[in-house]
Amino acid sequence: MKRFLLALSVLLTISLSGCGHHQAAASSEETIYHSDTSAGDCLLCGEGTEASYWGQENVALISLNTFEIKPIEINRYDRLNGQLIEEYAGVISFGGGGSQYGGFSAAMLLEYDRGYATGSLHFYDDEVLDADRAVSFLCADCMNRILPKNLERCFGVGVIHLATKELRMFEKNGGGFGLGDFHIDYHVEGEKCDSLWLDILIFYCPVRYGNEP
């Protein structure tokens, strides 16, 4: 019994010391990216840019190389008073185009009454995520929260929730993710018009029966 207790004590000591080392290592790895942009000037967590779409229960495509944002208005809002329009639309819409600063281009079909959008995104100049450009828009905390250690996993474009500002980047080996009450499904395709591109399906799927547990 004494030998058993002694062995157990040694194992616990090794285990705890190992955990402590792992936590210290993880803590030292938290800060990977540095930025001279202050939290107050950060376009994500700071004052940012004023736009009518912030706060909406919608998502948007966003380039971290240029911080250009293209909202996807699955939930419709009144452009004058900003109120959610909760009534039957009876129409679908199709639109898109290239970004203002020469990055990605997207074309999306929106089915308002069914709560989904589908389309394609061509990366062009945003195929590569450039951290040196992203730091001019984002503070260090946001950079380290959003970006993975290996930038080669990501493209320069992602999806942002306009109400919470939660942001997820498209990844080269990814296939989908949730973002609040939205689910984004995507598939990376080959080159088309000299650019890699994605097929995208975005649908609004809030909890159906009461609150989440």
mmCIF file of C-alpha atoms in Angstrom:
data_model
loop_
_atom_site.group_PDB
_atom_site.id
_atom_site.type_symbol
_atom_site.label_atom_id
_atom_site.label_comp_id
_atom_site.label_asym_id
_atom_site.label_seq_id
_atom_site.Cartn_x
_atom_site.Cartn_y
_atom_site.Cartn_z
ATOM 1 C CA MET A 1 0.000 0.000 0.000
ATOM 2 C CA LYS A 2 2.831 2.412 0.884
ATOM 3 C CA ARG A 3 4.466 1.720 -2.471
ATOM 4 C CA PHE A 4 1.169 2.351 -4.233
ATOM 5 C CA LEU A 5 0.672 5.690 -2.437
ATOM 6 C CA LEU A 6 4.253 6.717 -3.181
ATOM 7 C CA ALA A 7 3.875 5.845 -6.872
ATOM 8 C CA LEU A 8 0.560 7.714 -7.025
ATOM 9 C CA SER A 9 2.166 10.768 -5.438
ATOM 10 C CA VAL A 10 4.998 10.745 -7.984
ATOM 11 C CA LEU A 11 2.564 10.384 -10.893
ATOM 12 C CA LEU A 12 0.427 13.268 -9.643
ATOM 13 C CA THR A 13 3.509 15.451 -9.215
ATOM 14 C CA ILE A 14 4.662 14.709 -12.755
ATOM 15 C CA SER A 15 1.174 15.259 -14.146
ATOM 16 C CA LEU A 16 0.687 18.590 -12.384
ATOM 17 C CA SER A 17 4.131 19.868 -13.293
ATOM 18 C CA GLY A 18 3.467 18.857 -16.894
ATOM 19 C CA CYS A 19 0.167 20.744 -16.921
ATOM 20 C CA GLY A 20 1.848 23.800 -15.490
ATOM 21 C CA HIS A 21 4.483 23.704 -18.196
ATOM 22 C CA HIS A 22 1.816 23.300 -20.900
ATOM 23 C CA GLN A 23 -0.166 26.274 -19.613
ATOM 24 C CA ALA A 24 2.926 28.420 -19.447
ATOM 25 C CA ALA A 25 3.833 27.441 -22.983
ATOM 26 C CA ALA A 26 0.303 28.121 -24.203
ATOM 27 C CA SER A 27 0.345 31.489 -22.436
ATOM 28 C CA SER A 28 3.645 32.437 -24.061
ATOM 29 C CA GLU A 29 2.228 31.545 -27.471
ATOM 30 C CA GLU A 30 -0.923 33.647 -27.157
ATOM 31 C CA THR A 31 0.763 36.798 -28.474
ATOM 32 C CA ILE A 32 1.958 36.005 -31.980
ATOM 33 C CA TYR A 33 1.042 39.142 -33.895
ATOM 34 C CA HIS A 34 1.933 42.682 -32.921
ATOM 35 C CA SER A 35 0.226 45.852 -34.092
ATOM 36 C CA ASP A 36 0.745 49.577 -33.574
ATOM 37 C CA THR A 37 -2.995 50.130 -34.074
ATOM 38 C CA SER A 38 -4.532 50.966 -30.704
ATOM 39 C CA ALA A 39 -7.723 49.350 -29.419
ATOM 40 C CA GLY A 40 -9.494 52.695 -29.821
ATOM 41 C CA ASP A 41 -8.518 52.942 -33.493
ATOM 42 C CA CYS A 42 -9.172 49.274 -34.269
ATOM 43 C CA LEU A 43 -11.849 48.913 -36.931
ATOM 44 C CA LEU A 44 -13.170 45.781 -35.262
ATOM 45 C CA CYS A 45 -13.229 46.298 -31.479
ATOM 46 C CA GLY A 46 -12.701 50.072 -31.307
ATOM 47 C CA GLU A 47 -14.694 53.003 -32.575
ATOM 48 C CA GLY A 48 -14.181 51.602 -36.053
ATOM 49 C CA THR A 49 -16.084 52.899 -39.012
ATOM 50 C CA GLU A 50 -19.648 54.112 -38.778
ATOM 51 C CA ALA A 51 -21.989 52.187 -41.044
ATOM 52 C CA SER A 52 -25.687 51.413 -40.979
ATOM 53 C CA TYR A 53 -25.152 47.653 -41.175
ATOM 54 C CA TRP A 54 -23.361 47.298 -37.799
ATOM 55 C CA GLY A 55 -25.698 45.749 -35.255
ATOM 56 C CA GLN A 56 -27.811 43.926 -37.829
ATOM 57 C CA GLU A 57 -28.605 40.228 -37.471
ATOM 58 C CA ASN A 58 -26.740 39.494 -40.701
ATOM 59 C CA VAL A 59 -23.308 38.432 -41.860
ATOM 60 C CA ALA A 60 -20.936 39.970 -44.374
ATOM 61 C CA LEU A 61 -17.908 39.018 -46.436
ATOM 62 C CA ILE A 62 -14.810 40.884 -45.278
ATOM 63 C CA SER A 63 -11.243 41.271 -46.540
ATOM 64 C CA LEU A 64 -8.585 41.608 -43.844
ATOM 65 C CA ASN A 65 -6.186 42.980 -46.445
ATOM 66 C CA THR A 66 -8.366 46.035 -47.143
ATOM 67 C CA PHE A 67 -11.143 45.805 -44.515
ATOM 68 C CA GLU A 68 -13.703 46.060 -47.288
ATOM 69 C CA ILE A 69 -17.065 44.673 -46.166
ATOM 70 C CA LYS A 70 -19.898 43.323 -48.318
ATOM 71 C CA PRO A 71 -23.053 42.734 -46.216
ATOM 72 C CA ILE A 72 -25.321 39.804 -47.094
ATOM 73 C CA GLU A 73 -28.826 40.966 -46.193
ATOM 74 C CA ILE A 74 -30.605 37.696 -45.508
ATOM 75 C CA ASN A 75 -32.622 39.531 -42.853
ATOM 76 C CA ARG A 76 -34.011 42.727 -44.367
ATOM 77 C CA TYR A 77 -33.769 46.088 -42.603
ATOM 78 C CA ASP A 78 -35.473 49.398 -43.315
ATOM 79 C CA ARG A 79 -32.798 51.729 -44.676
ATOM 80 C CA LEU A 80 -34.420 54.807 -43.145
ATOM 81 C CA ASN A 81 -35.004 53.741 -39.540
ATOM 82 C CA GLY A 82 -32.841 50.616 -39.304
ATOM 83 C CA GLN A 83 -35.714 48.431 -38.123
ATOM 84 C CA LEU A 84 -35.923 44.732 -38.985
ATOM 85 C CA ILE A 85 -38.579 44.028 -41.636
ATOM 86 C CA GLU A 86 -40.498 40.981 -40.424
ATOM 87 C CA GLU A 87 -42.842 40.345 -43.310
ATOM 88 C CA TYR A 88 -43.050 38.249 -46.466
ATOM 89 C CA ALA A 89 -40.849 39.632 -49.249
ATOM 90 C CA GLY A 90 -42.139 37.574 -52.173
ATOM 91 C CA VAL A 91 -38.963 38.177 -54.166
ATOM 92 C CA ILE A 92 -35.395 36.976 -54.451
ATOM 93 C CA SER A 93 -32.415 39.092 -55.421
ATOM 94 C CA PHE A 94 -29.112 38.524 -57.185
ATOM 95 C CA GLY A 95 -26.176 40.857 -56.985
ATOM 96 C CA GLY A 96 -22.504 41.280 -56.362
ATOM 97 C CA GLY A 97 -19.393 42.539 -58.036
ATOM 98 C CA GLY A 98 -15.749 43.278 -57.481
ATOM 99 C CA SER A 99 -14.364 44.989 -54.412
ATOM 100 C CA GLN A 100 -13.417 48.645 -54.492
ATOM 101 C CA TYR A 101 -9.754 48.056 -53.689
ATOM 102 C CA GLY A 102 -8.973 45.250 -56.120
ATOM 103 C CA GLY A 103 -9.482 42.265 -53.850
ATOM 104 C CA PHE A 104 -12.220 39.660 -53.914
ATOM 105 C CA SER A 105 -15.337 39.543 -56.057
ATOM 106 C CA ALA A 106 -18.609 37.895 -55.050
ATOM 107 C CA ALA A 107 -21.969 37.107 -56.640
ATOM 108 C CA MET A 108 -24.806 36.040 -54.336
ATOM 109 C CA LEU A 109 -28.444 35.028 -54.743
ATOM 110 C CA LEU A 110 -30.581 35.900 -51.692
ATOM 111 C CA GLU A 111 -33.787 34.061 -50.870
ATOM 112 C CA TYR A 112 -35.212 36.309 -48.135
ATOM 113 C CA ASP A 113 -38.305 34.272 -47.308
ATOM 114 C CA ARG A 114 -36.326 31.028 -46.959
ATOM 115 C CA GLY A 115 -33.471 32.653 -45.063
ATOM 116 C CA TYR A 116 -30.465 31.687 -47.155
ATOM 117 C CA ALA A 117 -27.945 33.008 -49.667
ATOM 118 C CA THR A 118 -25.879 31.082 -52.185
ATOM 119 C CA GLY A 119 -23.240 32.080 -54.675
ATOM 120 C CA SER A 120 -19.521 32.226 -55.383
ATOM 121 C CA LEU A 121 -16.487 34.229 -54.297
ATOM 122 C CA HIS A 122 -13.351 34.812 -56.360
ATOM 123 C CA PHE A 123 -10.301 35.768 -54.314
ATOM 124 C CA TYR A 124 -8.053 37.582 -56.794
ATOM 125 C CA ASP A 125 -5.664 39.765 -54.720
ATOM 126 C CA ASP A 126 -7.208 38.485 -51.487
ATOM 127 C CA GLU A 127 -6.142 34.898 -52.065
ATOM 128 C CA VAL A 128 -3.250 35.499 -49.651
ATOM 129 C CA LEU A 129 -3.762 36.948 -46.177
ATOM 130 C CA ASP A 130 -1.139 39.656 -45.566
ATOM 131 C CA ALA A 131 -0.684 40.264 -41.828
ATOM 132 C CA ASP A 132 1.362 43.417 -42.528
ATOM 133 C CA ARG A 133 -1.721 44.940 -44.157
ATOM 134 C CA ALA A 134 -4.160 43.657 -41.548
ATOM 135 C CA VAL A 135 -2.289 45.343 -38.684
ATOM 136 C CA SER A 136 -3.115 48.745 -40.155
ATOM 137 C CA PHE A 137 -6.806 48.055 -39.370
ATOM 138 C CA LEU A 138 -6.689 45.775 -36.321
ATOM 139 C CA CYS A 139 -5.190 45.964 -32.845
ATOM 140 C CA ALA A 140 -2.923 43.213 -31.515
ATOM 141 C CA ASP A 141 -5.695 41.621 -29.416
ATOM 142 C CA CYS A 142 -7.974 41.230 -32.440
ATOM 143 C CA MET A 143 -5.136 39.963 -34.623
ATOM 144 C CA ASN A 144 -4.260 37.243 -32.122
ATOM 145 C CA ARG A 145 -7.888 36.302 -31.523
ATOM 146 C CA ILE A 146 -8.813 35.976 -35.198
ATOM 147 C CA LEU A 147 -5.743 34.712 -37.002
ATOM 148 C CA PRO A 148 -4.219 31.231 -36.726
ATOM 149 C CA LYS A 149 -0.541 30.691 -36.064
ATOM 150 C CA ASN A 150 -0.055 29.496 -39.632
ATOM 151 C CA LEU A 151 -1.372 32.167 -42.011
ATOM 152 C CA GLU A 152 -0.957 29.815 -44.975
ATOM 153 C CA ARG A 153 -4.089 28.002 -43.754
ATOM 154 C CA CYS A 154 -6.234 31.062 -44.507
ATOM 155 C CA PHE A 155 -7.356 33.149 -47.429
ATOM 156 C CA GLY A 156 -7.545 36.925 -47.074
ATOM 157 C CA VAL A 157 -11.352 36.882 -46.903
ATOM 158 C CA GLY A 158 -13.678 35.739 -44.140
ATOM 159 C CA VAL A 159 -17.180 36.206 -42.765
ATOM 160 C CA ILE A 160 -18.133 38.636 -39.995
ATOM 161 C CA HIS A 161 -21.311 38.680 -37.888
ATOM 162 C CA LEU A 162 -22.558 42.266 -38.082
ATOM 163 C CA ALA A 163 -24.235 42.200 -34.657
ATOM 164 C CA THR A 164 -21.441 40.618 -32.598
ATOM 165 C CA LYS A 165 -18.420 41.369 -34.861
ATOM 166 C CA GLU A 166 -17.345 37.742 -34.476
ATOM 167 C CA LEU A 167 -15.154 36.909 -37.469
ATOM 168 C CA ARG A 168 -14.063 33.664 -39.094
ATOM 169 C CA MET A 169 -11.629 33.356 -41.990
ATOM 170 C CA PHE A 170 -12.096 31.009 -44.938
ATOM 171 C CA GLU A 171 -9.521 28.224 -44.713
ATOM 172 C CA LYS A 172 -8.015 26.234 -47.549
ATOM 173 C CA ASN A 173 -8.964 22.890 -45.995
ATOM 174 C CA GLY A 174 -12.188 24.086 -44.388
ATOM 175 C CA GLY A 175 -15.728 23.215 -45.299
ATOM 176 C CA GLY A 176 -17.982 25.221 -43.030
ATOM 177 C CA PHE A 177 -18.570 26.849 -39.662
ATOM 178 C CA GLY A 178 -21.257 28.402 -37.506
ATOM 179 C CA LEU A 179 -21.446 32.099 -36.711
ATOM 180 C CA GLY A 180 -24.184 32.974 -34.245
ATOM 181 C CA ASP A 181 -27.505 31.900 -35.786
ATOM 182 C CA PHE A 182 -25.905 31.488 -39.220
ATOM 183 C CA HIS A 183 -24.175 28.524 -40.804
ATOM 184 C CA ILE A 184 -21.680 29.013 -43.626
ATOM 185 C CA ASP A 185 -20.871 26.070 -45.891
ATOM 186 C CA TYR A 186 -18.175 26.488 -48.535
ATOM 187 C CA HIS A 187 -16.049 24.477 -50.928
ATOM 188 C CA VAL A 188 -12.775 25.610 -52.467
ATOM 189 C CA GLU A 189 -12.749 25.189 -56.227
ATOM 190 C CA GLY A 190 -9.964 25.358 -58.832
ATOM 191 C CA GLU A 191 -8.828 28.377 -60.747
ATOM 192 C CA LYS A 192 -11.415 30.217 -62.745
ATOM 193 C CA CYS A 193 -10.645 33.570 -64.371
ATOM 194 C CA ASP A 194 -7.103 33.385 -62.932
ATOM 195 C CA SER A 195 -8.306 33.038 -59.344
ATOM 196 C CA LEU A 196 -9.245 30.375 -56.836
ATOM 197 C CA TRP A 197 -12.879 30.597 -55.886
ATOM 198 C CA LEU A 198 -15.453 29.287 -53.434
ATOM 199 C CA ASP A 199 -18.967 27.954 -53.730
ATOM 200 C CA ILE A 200 -20.827 29.380 -50.705
ATOM 201 C CA LEU A 201 -24.106 28.572 -48.985
ATOM 202 C CA ILE A 202 -25.150 30.726 -46.031
ATOM 203 C CA PHE A 203 -28.347 30.059 -44.143
ATOM 204 C CA TYR A 204 -30.034 31.611 -41.135
ATOM 205 C CA CYS A 205 -30.907 28.906 -38.605
ATOM 206 C CA PRO A 206 -31.897 30.215 -35.170
ATOM 207 C CA VAL A 207 -32.879 27.794 -32.425
ATOM 208 C CA ARG A 208 -36.341 26.460 -33.317
ATOM 209 C CA TYR A 209 -37.883 25.401 -30.021
ATOM 210 C CA GLY A 210 -37.151 27.646 -27.069
ATOM 211 C CA ASN A 211 -33.739 28.574 -25.728
ATOM 212 C CA GLU A 212 -30.564 26.602 -26.070
ATOM 213 C CA PRO A 213 -29.716 24.503 -22.979
#
